[in-house]
Amino acid sequence: MKFVHTADWQLGMTRHFLDGEAQPRFSQARLDAVRNIGQLAVEEECEFVVVCGDVFESNQIDRQVLTRALDAMAATPDVTFYLLPGNHDPLDAASIYRSSTFRERQQPNVVVLEDSSPIQLAEGVELVAAPWTSKRPLHDLVDQACAAAGPSTSLRIIVGHGALNIRSPDATDPALISLRRLEEHIEAEQIHYVALGDRHSTTEEGTTGRVWYSGAPEPTDYSEEDPGNVLVVELEPGLVEVTPRSVGSWRFRQHQSHLTSDADIDSLEQWLDALEDKQLAIVKLSLVGSLSLGQKERLDRLLDHFSDLLAALETWERRSDLVVIPDDAETSTLGLSGFASEALNDLRELAQSPDPSEAVRAQNATALLHRLAKSAS
Amino acid sequence: MRIHRITLTNYRGVDYAKVTFDESGVTVIEGDNEAGKTSLVEALELLLDQRFLDRSNHRRVTAVKPVHHDADPEVEAEVSTGPYRFVFAKRWARNGMTELHISAPQHEQLTGDEAHERVQSILSETLDTELLKALQVRQGTDLALPSFAETNLGAALDTAAGTVGGNDLHDGIWQAIAAERDEYWTLTGKRKAVLTESQQRVNDAEADVASLTQQIAEIEADTERTARLATDAKRLQELLARAEEARDGCQQQVSAAEDVEEEFSRCEAEWRRLETEAERAQAEQQARTDLVGEEERCRLRTAELAEQAEQAAPALAAALRHHKEADAAYKAAQECLEQTRKSSALADRDREHLRQIIEARQLGARHKRVIAAQEQMDAANAILEAIHLDDDDIERIDAAQRAVIQAQAAANAGSATVTATGLSDLEVTIDGVTVLLNEGDEQVTDVVDSAEVVVPGSLKITVTAGNESRQLGSELAEAEAELRALCDQAGVAHLAEAREALARRHTASRERDHARHDIERDLDDLTVDVLANKASRLAARVAAYSDERESDVPLPSDLDSATRAALDLRDEFEERRLSFESADGLLKSAQTALNGEQVAHAALGATIDAAVNAAADAQLKLETARAQLPDAVLGERVTGARGASHEARTTRDAARARLDDVDIASLRRRLTNADQKLNRARAELSQNNENMRTLQISLDLRGEKGLTAQLDAACSNRDRCLAQDRSLRERAEAAKLLYEVFEHRRTEARQRYIAPFKQRIEQYGRIVYDTSFEVDVDDALAVSRRTLGGVTLAVGQLSTGAQEQLGIIARLACASIVSPDGSGAPVILDDALGWSDPARLERMGAAISSAGNHCQVIILTCTPGRYAHVGNATVVNLPTSSQSERS
């Protein structure tokens, strides 16, 4: 039996660094991914799709997003989508799954996994879900669901959401999912595949080959290692085969550039130029080094150019340290003499100050002087 | 610029004047008022001003035309400026004249507009016109100290400070820096709206984020609350089930106890019914006893009242009798009083009648007297009407009479006399008067004029008087005519008649006065008609009285007896009235006594009737009751009812004892409590469900808002605002720093730049004052403060004299710095230093003299001694009379 394992659609998510043109494209791409997943399920002859939590960014998303998501799933009516409430969209009193819009628009091929009662999917195959009913569960929901389901003669798929205890930096979190317990259940042949959501990078966990994070179908942040995939899972008694399939189109890229010469700027330009599908790329640069006023101007023009091309181009302020100091040639072209020349020397001294804020202030003042001198001459 | 020579021709009041100046050094031009000193300066201005071509009609040009003769003003000046030296002349007229002779650096000669243009080009190339103005101290202008900011002193100081070149560029940068700073900061260093508004946008954006975050947090809190309410609902349902069970148990116990209570109630009701019956029987027995007693009381009361009636009868009879007697006495007194009243009234009328008789008589007499007096007055008035004479008339007639007599006497004395003597009886006509002369009779006639004696039928003798006699006769005739005229006018024949008429007139006047007095007295305030009417009415009334009087009593003979009779009857009437009032009082008291007796009698009668009726009623009631139920049967019924009631009470007491044992009140309280617990549990559950439902509706509604998307948008906006604000602040800080650094260095440079000017001012100032003299020079190259003897004052605080001195010193300092390279201008002092004392003047002279070594100084003065202390001065006298040449 084959099915699609996916998670963390987080529909309705917006990104602050996207401007008014890129944001709608970004949102649309995420809805398109839903259609693509349905289409993939059809193509791969999968029985169903399990979405392991965080289908929606929040229970408070714009209702238009919900309507469009349900519409996207309705595009493949023969494919059943099992939706698991996660930490972003828990099944609480404010749940989007209980909203009037959801109830009115829900098609028969969309099933919300509201509790842990085993669901018979086919002869000898059942699904046990561990939905989130609040944002702060006080125990390991997946282990609880497994224990409640008890022994089974069927192939059993567990659908859960959350961090595994082996990955979380906060070991005291009572909701962490115990990998050891999962592997014990697998060992006892109580469960046969654990479909997890929450981690946006496609990841196989443990040693059984039966515990997987599918990752997000479209990337959401720079820190994700291998996003943009869904998993096609083939499960048979004594056999599991998991195949990642890429469905995402957008890319998040970080890049550090050390700039002290025109050649360094050339390199940065080449790197940016080499990016494919620039309109789908979100780039964050950390720029370190020291440039003359002229070089800084060139860099600014370069960045302006790629800002227009890319979906977004950010400068990583925290990791940038670019000193701008006019070189001698630039200074001499100003033709300053007397007190003006003395004042410029004062600024150059301040620009070397050990106090970074003082230094930046002086650099800015120097750049301003150049600009004013140019327009005054 | 240096001025070598100026020549004025036909300029204002000056016909011709030529002044030659020292090329360097001090020229003092002395002259009286109106000598044309100020005209020299003005003429130079006019000559060099680019506006005034030689045919200009500008009012400044027309103003300098001489007023006393028709001539065109002309100015010629020899001037050096920069490398040039030239003589420039201009005559302003319809066909004006302009001539230019340039002698250095190379010869050149031009005329007309070409010459004018050439001079303007030389001046714009070499002359600092601002400086030329700044170096003048004009007569009567204010004392404001000059600023040399706009002059080429700056350039000279630049040279001195070693900052040659690039000034324009630096000024441009400096202005741009200041403008950039001004975009963000106020002059006092406060943030401008562009920064505060940006900060406000950040604040607003953060407030939006906070608000949306808060709304989402509230939704999460409400979500958790809903979950807690769901847990509570389960607990409350269990509580409700337990409460229902407890309540059912209590209800059963109460039902059993209520059966016992019902039994007791029934026994109680039976006993109360029987007790009521016994009480009713006893009441009936008591009513019978009361009836017997009532019948007895009524009988006794009737007998007692009959006895009282018998005893009261004599008193009533006595009162009736007494009243009858008093009534008779009253009527007699009343009759008597009436008789006397009538007699008295008759007597009063008689008396009045008699009085009226007398009055009628008096009125008649008064009326007659009035009539008589009126007739008398009419007669007198007729006389007075007829005679108009008065005493003056008599006097005049009397005088005329005497004049006739006197004229007669004179005529007689002077006239002839004709004496006719009858020789027989005959008729003779003498002067027309026929006289019968008997024999022997003599008729003497005086001839005044002429006289005729005619013996009819025989003789006519005419005797004519002489002239004198005729004159006298004429005078006599005039006197007689005068007398006649007066007598005719008075209506009398002669004086005697006149006297008699006047006497009659006096008599008639007196009589008229008497008659008028009599009429006034008798009429008093009446008229004659009213008096007549009154008299006739009174007479008629008197006449009618005897018919009206109906009495047998004879009328009194006179008024006195009638008055006496009337007074007597009035006394009698008063006595009778007192008697009548006494009788009336007695009657009223008898009536009162009688009324009392009659009322008492009637009341007793009514009481007796009522008592008799009551006795009959009581007897009837008693008999009726006994017929219905005899006394013996009534007694038996009372005894039976009492026994039944006692028995029922015993049964009831037993039922109460059983009820007390079950304690139904406690059971009911427990049931009530169980009910309340149950209701409370239901209410709490209901409230819990209601709260859940409300929260759920609220959550559903808020869920539809899409708050996450709004929050994301708000966060993006916040981040954008923050980035913009950071960038703006960086720019503002950069602008501020750039300004501060530049300003600091610029001030330092400015201080270096100002130093030579300041030093030169202080150099001259110390000649005038002392070595403690210092000045502050501001950026505009103006003296702002002066320090002397350690005291620093702003320029405005200095005395007028000190301000003027400081102004001249500053000009001398400026000119002495600027002039050596040929780009300066002369210092021109027009009647300055009028405010300085002699000692200061002397020192100022030394300072001017010192400056004169470096620049041209021209002093115009009408006070020759004022500049005597300028050692190296060349003095030029400008006398009042013109047409002379001086050098």
PDB file of N, CA and C in Angstrom, chain A residues 12 14 16 57-58 60-63 92-94 99-101 135-136 334-337 339-340 342-343 346-347 350 361-362 364-365 368-369 371-373 376-377, chain B residues 165 169-170 172-173 176-177 180 219-220 223-224 226 696 699 702-704 706-709 712 716 719 730 733-735 737-738 740-742 745-746 749 752:
ATOM      1  N   GLY A  12      -1.143  30.252   4.866  1.00  0.00           N
ATOM      2  CA  GLY A  12      -1.482  31.542   5.500  1.00  0.00           C
ATOM      3  C   GLY A  12      -0.274  32.251   6.066  1.00  0.00           C
ATOM      4  N   THR A  14       2.933  34.511   6.187  1.00  0.00           N
ATOM      5  CA  THR A  14       3.486  35.633   5.405  1.00  0.00           C
ATOM      6  C   THR A  14       4.916  35.891   5.874  1.00  0.00           C
ATOM      7  N   HIS A  16       7.871  38.814   6.304  1.00  0.00           N
ATOM      8  CA  HIS A  16       7.973  40.283   6.362  1.00  0.00           C
ATOM      9  C   HIS A  16       8.934  40.851   5.333  1.00  0.00           C
ATOM     10  N   GLU A  57      -1.053  27.932   9.242  1.00  0.00           N
ATOM     11  CA  GLU A  57      -0.102  28.722  10.031  1.00  0.00           C
ATOM     12  C   GLU A  57      -0.654  29.014  11.421  1.00  0.00           C
ATOM     13  N   SER A  58      -1.977  29.127  11.483  1.00  0.00           N
ATOM     14  CA  SER A  58      -2.594  29.483  12.761  1.00  0.00           C
ATOM     15  C   SER A  58      -4.085  29.214  12.661  1.00  0.00           C
ATOM     16  N   GLN A  60      -6.020  31.441  13.396  1.00  0.00           N
ATOM     17  CA  GLN A  60      -6.572  32.782  13.137  1.00  0.00           C
ATOM     18  C   GLN A  60      -6.266  33.275  11.725  1.00  0.00           C
ATOM     19  N   ILE A  61      -5.981  32.389  10.804  1.00  0.00           N
ATOM     20  CA  ILE A  61      -5.615  32.853   9.457  1.00  0.00           C
ATOM     21  C   ILE A  61      -6.814  33.444   8.734  1.00  0.00           C
ATOM     22  N   ASP A  62      -6.481  34.144   7.683  1.00  0.00           N
ATOM     23  CA  ASP A  62      -7.517  34.727   6.827  1.00  0.00           C
ATOM     24  C   ASP A  62      -8.367  33.593   6.252  1.00  0.00           C
ATOM     25  N   ARG A  63      -9.694  33.771   6.319  1.00  0.00           N
ATOM     26  CA  ARG A  63     -10.585  32.694   5.890  1.00  0.00           C
ATOM     27  C   ARG A  63     -10.491  32.437   4.378  1.00  0.00           C
ATOM     28  N   ASP A  92      -8.516  23.071  19.411  1.00  0.00           N
ATOM     29  CA  ASP A  92      -9.068  23.651  20.634  1.00  0.00           C
ATOM     30  C   ASP A  92     -10.359  24.389  20.296  1.00  0.00           C
ATOM     31  N   ALA A  93     -10.840  25.188  21.249  1.00  0.00           N
ATOM     32  CA  ALA A  93     -12.128  25.859  21.041  1.00  0.00           C
ATOM     33  C   ALA A  93     -12.079  26.847  19.887  1.00  0.00           C
ATOM     34  N   ALA A  94     -10.846  27.364  19.591  1.00  0.00           N
ATOM     35  CA  ALA A  94     -10.725  28.326  18.498  1.00  0.00           C
ATOM     36  C   ALA A  94     -10.295  27.652  17.212  1.00  0.00           C
ATOM     37  N   SER A  99     -14.355  25.790  12.573  1.00  0.00           N
ATOM     38  CA  SER A  99     -14.936  27.063  12.122  1.00  0.00           C
ATOM     39  C   SER A  99     -16.067  26.787  11.122  1.00  0.00           C
ATOM     40  N   SER A 100     -16.949  27.756  11.027  1.00  0.00           N
ATOM     41  CA  SER A 100     -18.099  27.591  10.122  1.00  0.00           C
ATOM     42  C   SER A 100     -17.622  27.456   8.673  1.00  0.00           C
ATOM     43  N   THR A 101     -16.567  28.209   8.312  1.00  0.00           N
ATOM     44  CA  THR A 101     -16.069  28.141   6.930  1.00  0.00           C
ATOM     45  C   THR A 101     -15.598  26.715   6.613  1.00  0.00           C
ATOM     46  N   LYS A 135      -2.262  24.140  22.754  1.00  0.00           N
ATOM     47  CA  LYS A 135      -0.920  24.551  22.302  1.00  0.00           C
ATOM     48  C   LYS A 135       0.169  24.017  23.224  1.00  0.00           C
ATOM     49  N   ARG A 136      -0.223  23.599  24.439  1.00  0.00           N
ATOM     50  CA  ARG A 136       0.795  23.126  25.378  1.00  0.00           C
ATOM     51  C   ARG A 136       0.381  21.788  25.994  1.00  0.00           C
ATOM     52  N   LEU A 334      37.688  66.479  -3.764  1.00  0.00           N
ATOM     53  CA  LEU A 334      36.768  67.443  -3.154  1.00  0.00           C
ATOM     54  C   LEU A 334      37.316  68.855  -3.232  1.00  0.00           C
ATOM     55  N   GLY A 335      38.639  68.967  -3.288  1.00  0.00           N
ATOM     56  CA  GLY A 335      39.255  70.293  -3.392  1.00  0.00           C
ATOM     57  C   GLY A 335      39.072  71.119  -2.137  1.00  0.00           C
ATOM     58  N   LEU A 336      39.033  70.449  -0.990  1.00  0.00           N
ATOM     59  CA  LEU A 336      38.841  71.190   0.252  1.00  0.00           C
ATOM     60  C   LEU A 336      40.164  71.770   0.719  1.00  0.00           C
ATOM     61  N   SER A 337      40.093  72.930   1.336  1.00  0.00           N
ATOM     62  CA  SER A 337      41.298  73.519   1.900  1.00  0.00           C
ATOM     63  C   SER A 337      40.892  74.207   3.189  1.00  0.00           C
ATOM     64  N   PHE A 339      39.827  75.407   6.686  1.00  0.00           N
ATOM     65  CA  PHE A 339      39.083  74.775   7.779  1.00  0.00           C
ATOM     66  C   PHE A 339      38.309  73.550   7.295  1.00  0.00           C
ATOM     67  N   ALA A 340      37.838  73.573   6.025  1.00  0.00           N
ATOM     68  CA  ALA A 340      37.074  72.439   5.503  1.00  0.00           C
ATOM     69  C   ALA A 340      37.959  71.195   5.449  1.00  0.00           C
ATOM     70  N   GLU A 342      40.505  70.669   7.348  1.00  0.00           N
ATOM     71  CA  GLU A 342      40.734  70.254   8.746  1.00  0.00           C
ATOM     72  C   GLU A 342      39.546  69.441   9.259  1.00  0.00           C
ATOM     73  N   ALA A 343      38.353  69.906   8.924  1.00  0.00           N
ATOM     74  CA  ALA A 343      37.154  69.194   9.382  1.00  0.00           C
ATOM     75  C   ALA A 343      37.101  67.784   8.796  1.00  0.00           C
ATOM     76  N   ASP A 346      39.285  65.566  10.695  1.00  0.00           N
ATOM     77  CA  ASP A 346      38.657  65.197  11.972  1.00  0.00           C
ATOM     78  C   ASP A 346      37.725  64.005  11.778  1.00  0.00           C
ATOM     79  N   LEU A 347      36.944  64.058  10.705  1.00  0.00           N
ATOM     80  CA  LEU A 347      35.982  62.982  10.451  1.00  0.00           C
ATOM     81  C   LEU A 347      36.703  61.661  10.172  1.00  0.00           C
ATOM     82  N   LEU A 350      37.702  60.217  13.377  1.00  0.00           N
ATOM     83  CA  LEU A 350      36.544  59.640  14.104  1.00  0.00           C
ATOM     84  C   LEU A 350      36.111  58.317  13.483  1.00  0.00           C
ATOM     85  N   ARG A 361      28.965  56.593  12.556  1.00  0.00           N
ATOM     86  CA  ARG A 361      28.438  57.958  12.459  1.00  0.00           C
ATOM     87  C   ARG A 361      29.408  58.834  11.645  1.00  0.00           C
ATOM     88  N   ALA A 362      30.677  58.689  11.952  1.00  0.00           N
ATOM     89  CA  ALA A 362      31.678  59.485  11.246  1.00  0.00           C
ATOM     90  C   ALA A 362      31.758  59.077   9.775  1.00  0.00           C
ATOM     91  N   ASN A 364      29.346  57.842   7.994  1.00  0.00           N
ATOM     92  CA  ASN A 364      28.154  58.394   7.338  1.00  0.00           C
ATOM     93  C   ASN A 364      28.324  59.892   7.081  1.00  0.00           C
ATOM     94  N   ALA A 365      28.908  60.584   8.075  1.00  0.00           N
ATOM     95  CA  ALA A 365      29.110  62.027   7.921  1.00  0.00           C
ATOM     96  C   ALA A 365      30.073  62.302   6.773  1.00  0.00           C
ATOM     97  N   LEU A 368      28.309  61.774   3.576  1.00  0.00           N
ATOM     98  CA  LEU A 368      27.413  62.911   3.371  1.00  0.00           C
ATOM     99  C   LEU A 368      28.198  64.119   2.839  1.00  0.00           C
ATOM    100  N   LEU A 369      29.376  64.342   3.414  1.00  0.00           N
ATOM    101  CA  LEU A 369      30.204  65.466   2.974  1.00  0.00           C
ATOM    102  C   LEU A 369      30.537  65.313   1.479  1.00  0.00           C
ATOM    103  N   ARG A 371      28.850  63.708  -0.734  1.00  0.00           N
ATOM    104  CA  ARG A 371      27.646  63.948  -1.530  1.00  0.00           C
ATOM    105  C   ARG A 371      27.364  65.450  -1.659  1.00  0.00           C
ATOM    106  N   LEU A 372      27.455  66.160  -0.525  1.00  0.00           N
ATOM    107  CA  LEU A 372      27.152  67.602  -0.541  1.00  0.00           C
ATOM    108  C   LEU A 372      28.186  68.357  -1.361  1.00  0.00           C
ATOM    109  N   ALA A 373      29.464  67.943  -1.214  1.00  0.00           N
ATOM    110  CA  ALA A 373      30.534  68.632  -1.939  1.00  0.00           C
ATOM    111  C   ALA A 373      30.331  68.448  -3.438  1.00  0.00           C
ATOM    112  N   ALA A 376      27.608  70.649  -4.533  1.00  0.00           N
ATOM    113  CA  ALA A 376      27.917  72.079  -4.380  1.00  0.00           C
ATOM    114  C   ALA A 376      28.897  72.539  -5.453  1.00  0.00           C
ATOM    115  N   SER A 377      29.679  71.588  -5.989  1.00  0.00           N
ATOM    116  CA  SER A 377      30.725  71.999  -6.942  1.00  0.00           C
ATOM    117  C   SER A 377      30.134  72.172  -8.339  1.00  0.00           C
TER     118      SER A 377
ATOM    119  N   GLY B 165      41.666  81.464  -1.817  1.00  0.00           N
ATOM    120  CA  GLY B 165      40.994  80.600  -2.805  1.00  0.00           C
ATOM    121  C   GLY B 165      39.985  79.660  -2.182  1.00  0.00           C
ATOM    122  N   LEU B 169      33.491  77.808  -3.002  1.00  0.00           N
ATOM    123  CA  LEU B 169      33.203  76.382  -2.833  1.00  0.00           C
ATOM    124  C   LEU B 169      32.912  76.080  -1.367  1.00  0.00           C
ATOM    125  N   HIS B 170      33.753  76.611  -0.473  1.00  0.00           N
ATOM    126  CA  HIS B 170      33.550  76.340   0.959  1.00  0.00           C
ATOM    127  C   HIS B 170      32.241  76.896   1.448  1.00  0.00           C
ATOM    128  N   GLY B 172      29.617  77.301  -0.307  1.00  0.00           N
ATOM    129  CA  GLY B 172      28.568  76.420  -0.846  1.00  0.00           C
ATOM    130  C   GLY B 172      28.438  75.163  -0.016  1.00  0.00           C
ATOM    131  N   ILE B 173      29.570  74.535   0.307  1.00  0.00           N
ATOM    132  CA  ILE B 173      29.517  73.304   1.128  1.00  0.00           C
ATOM    133  C   ILE B 173      28.936  73.617   2.504  1.00  0.00           C
ATOM    134  N   ALA B 176      25.357  74.030   2.359  1.00  0.00           N
ATOM    135  CA  ALA B 176      24.701  72.730   2.151  1.00  0.00           C
ATOM    136  C   ALA B 176      24.696  71.910   3.447  1.00  0.00           C
ATOM    137  N   ILE B 177      25.838  71.978   4.176  1.00  0.00           N
ATOM    138  CA  ILE B 177      25.923  71.240   5.448  1.00  0.00           C
ATOM    139  C   ILE B 177      24.886  71.787   6.434  1.00  0.00           C
ATOM    140  N   GLU B 180      21.501  70.718   5.375  1.00  0.00           N
ATOM    141  CA  GLU B 180      21.270  69.294   5.685  1.00  0.00           C
ATOM    142  C   GLU B 180      20.961  69.136   7.176  1.00  0.00           C
ATOM    143  N   ILE B 219      -7.523  35.511  22.501  1.00  0.00           N
ATOM    144  CA  ILE B 219      -8.177  34.344  21.897  1.00  0.00           C
ATOM    145  C   ILE B 219      -7.600  33.060  22.504  1.00  0.00           C
ATOM    146  N   GLU B 220      -6.282  33.039  22.667  1.00  0.00           N
ATOM    147  CA  GLU B 220      -5.658  31.838  23.242  1.00  0.00           C
ATOM    148  C   GLU B 220      -6.114  31.640  24.683  1.00  0.00           C
ATOM    149  N   THR B 223      -9.505  30.360  24.615  1.00  0.00           N
ATOM    150  CA  THR B 223      -9.496  28.962  24.177  1.00  0.00           C
ATOM    151  C   THR B 223      -9.205  28.044  25.370  1.00  0.00           C
ATOM    152  N   GLU B 224      -8.201  28.439  26.145  1.00  0.00           N
ATOM    153  CA  GLU B 224      -7.878  27.642  27.329  1.00  0.00           C
ATOM    154  C   GLU B 224      -9.025  27.670  28.331  1.00  0.00           C
ATOM    155  N   THR B 226     -12.136  27.928  27.650  1.00  0.00           N
ATOM    156  CA  THR B 226     -13.184  27.045  27.136  1.00  0.00           C
ATOM    157  C   THR B 226     -12.870  25.587  27.488  1.00  0.00           C
ATOM    158  N   GLN B 696     -17.585  30.337  22.932  1.00  0.00           N
ATOM    159  CA  GLN B 696     -17.422  29.670  21.642  1.00  0.00           C
ATOM    160  C   GLN B 696     -17.870  30.590  20.503  1.00  0.00           C
ATOM    161  N   LEU B 699     -15.310  33.211  20.086  1.00  0.00           N
ATOM    162  CA  LEU B 699     -14.121  32.671  19.414  1.00  0.00           C
ATOM    163  C   LEU B 699     -14.392  32.483  17.916  1.00  0.00           C
ATOM    164  N   ARG B 702     -14.274  35.843  16.264  1.00  0.00           N
ATOM    165  CA  ARG B 702     -12.921  36.397  16.153  1.00  0.00           C
ATOM    166  C   ARG B 702     -12.071  35.587  15.183  1.00  0.00           C
ATOM    167  N   GLY B 703     -12.368  34.296  15.126  1.00  0.00           N
ATOM    168  CA  GLY B 703     -11.616  33.446  14.195  1.00  0.00           C
ATOM    169  C   GLY B 703     -11.800  33.894  12.752  1.00  0.00           C
ATOM    170  N   GLU B 704     -12.975  34.464  12.468  1.00  0.00           N
ATOM    171  CA  GLU B 704     -13.259  34.876  11.094  1.00  0.00           C
ATOM    172  C   GLU B 704     -12.439  36.106  10.677  1.00  0.00           C
ATOM    173  N   GLY B 706      -9.241  36.634  10.726  1.00  0.00           N
ATOM    174  CA  GLY B 706      -7.928  36.414  10.118  1.00  0.00           C
ATOM    175  C   GLY B 706      -6.843  37.242  10.797  1.00  0.00           C
ATOM    176  N   LEU B 707      -6.819  37.173  12.123  1.00  0.00           N
ATOM    177  CA  LEU B 707      -5.914  38.051  12.876  1.00  0.00           C
ATOM    178  C   LEU B 707      -4.443  37.758  12.611  1.00  0.00           C
ATOM    179  N   THR B 708      -4.101  36.502  12.298  1.00  0.00           N
ATOM    180  CA  THR B 708      -2.693  36.181  12.047  1.00  0.00           C
ATOM    181  C   THR B 708      -2.167  36.979  10.856  1.00  0.00           C
ATOM    182  N   ALA B 709      -2.975  37.013   9.802  1.00  0.00           N
ATOM    183  CA  ALA B 709      -2.548  37.763   8.617  1.00  0.00           C
ATOM    184  C   ALA B 709      -2.385  39.237   8.959  1.00  0.00           C
ATOM    185  N   ASP B 712       0.785  39.623  10.918  1.00  0.00           N
ATOM    186  CA  ASP B 712       1.943  39.544  10.036  1.00  0.00           C
ATOM    187  C   ASP B 712       2.146  40.867   9.300  1.00  0.00           C
ATOM    188  N   SER B 716       5.297  43.375   9.588  1.00  0.00           N
ATOM    189  CA  SER B 716       6.059  43.815   8.428  1.00  0.00           C
ATOM    190  C   SER B 716       6.136  45.334   8.417  1.00  0.00           C
ATOM    191  N   ASP B 719       8.524  46.526  11.048  1.00  0.00           N
ATOM    192  CA  ASP B 719       9.924  46.342  10.668  1.00  0.00           C
ATOM    193  C   ASP B 719      10.342  47.384   9.626  1.00  0.00           C
ATOM    194  N   GLU B 730      20.247  57.687  11.211  1.00  0.00           N
ATOM    195  CA  GLU B 730      21.661  57.664  10.809  1.00  0.00           C
ATOM    196  C   GLU B 730      21.996  58.905   9.982  1.00  0.00           C
ATOM    197  N   GLU B 733      22.027  61.910  12.288  1.00  0.00           N
ATOM    198  CA  GLU B 733      23.225  61.940  13.133  1.00  0.00           C
ATOM    199  C   GLU B 733      24.439  62.335  12.301  1.00  0.00           C
ATOM    200  N   ALA B 734      24.505  61.808  11.084  1.00  0.00           N
ATOM    201  CA  ALA B 734      25.631  62.145  10.214  1.00  0.00           C
ATOM    202  C   ALA B 734      25.619  63.641   9.915  1.00  0.00           C
ATOM    203  N   ALA B 735      24.430  64.180   9.617  1.00  0.00           N
ATOM    204  CA  ALA B 735      24.316  65.609   9.310  1.00  0.00           C
ATOM    205  C   ALA B 735      24.739  66.447  10.516  1.00  0.00           C
ATOM    206  N   LEU B 737      26.759  65.523  13.035  1.00  0.00           N
ATOM    207  CA  LEU B 737      28.188  65.396  13.288  1.00  0.00           C
ATOM    208  C   LEU B 737      28.970  66.242  12.273  1.00  0.00           C
ATOM    209  N   LEU B 738      28.559  66.136  11.028  1.00  0.00           N
ATOM    210  CA  LEU B 738      29.261  66.887   9.980  1.00  0.00           C
ATOM    211  C   LEU B 738      29.200  68.383  10.282  1.00  0.00           C
ATOM    212  N   GLU B 740      28.720  69.822  13.207  1.00  0.00           N
ATOM    213  CA  GLU B 740      29.474  70.180  14.418  1.00  0.00           C
ATOM    214  C   GLU B 740      30.977  70.268  14.122  1.00  0.00           C
ATOM    215  N   VAL B 741      31.467  69.257  13.389  1.00  0.00           N
ATOM    216  CA  VAL B 741      32.899  69.247  13.081  1.00  0.00           C
ATOM    217  C   VAL B 741      33.260  70.459  12.214  1.00  0.00           C
ATOM    218  N   PHE B 742      32.447  70.718  11.210  1.00  0.00           N
ATOM    219  CA  PHE B 742      32.715  71.858  10.336  1.00  0.00           C
ATOM    220  C   PHE B 742      32.611  73.178  11.087  1.00  0.00           C
ATOM    221  N   ARG B 745      35.673  73.794  13.253  1.00  0.00           N
ATOM    222  CA  ARG B 745      36.848  74.196  12.473  1.00  0.00           C
ATOM    223  C   ARG B 745      36.639  75.574  11.840  1.00  0.00           C
ATOM    224  N   ARG B 746      35.410  75.857  11.432  1.00  0.00           N
ATOM    225  CA  ARG B 746      35.122  77.125  10.771  1.00  0.00           C
ATOM    226  C   ARG B 746      35.283  78.293  11.748  1.00  0.00           C
ATOM    227  N   ALA B 749      38.893  78.969  12.242  1.00  0.00           N
ATOM    228  CA  ALA B 749      39.440  79.672  11.087  1.00  0.00           C
ATOM    229  C   ALA B 749      38.988  81.124  11.083  1.00  0.00           C
ATOM    230  N   ARG B 752      40.955  83.151  13.343  1.00  0.00           N
ATOM    231  CA  ARG B 752      42.264  83.475  12.744  1.00  0.00           C
ATOM    232  C   ARG B 752      42.093  84.596  11.711  1.00  0.00           C
TER     233      ARG B 752
END
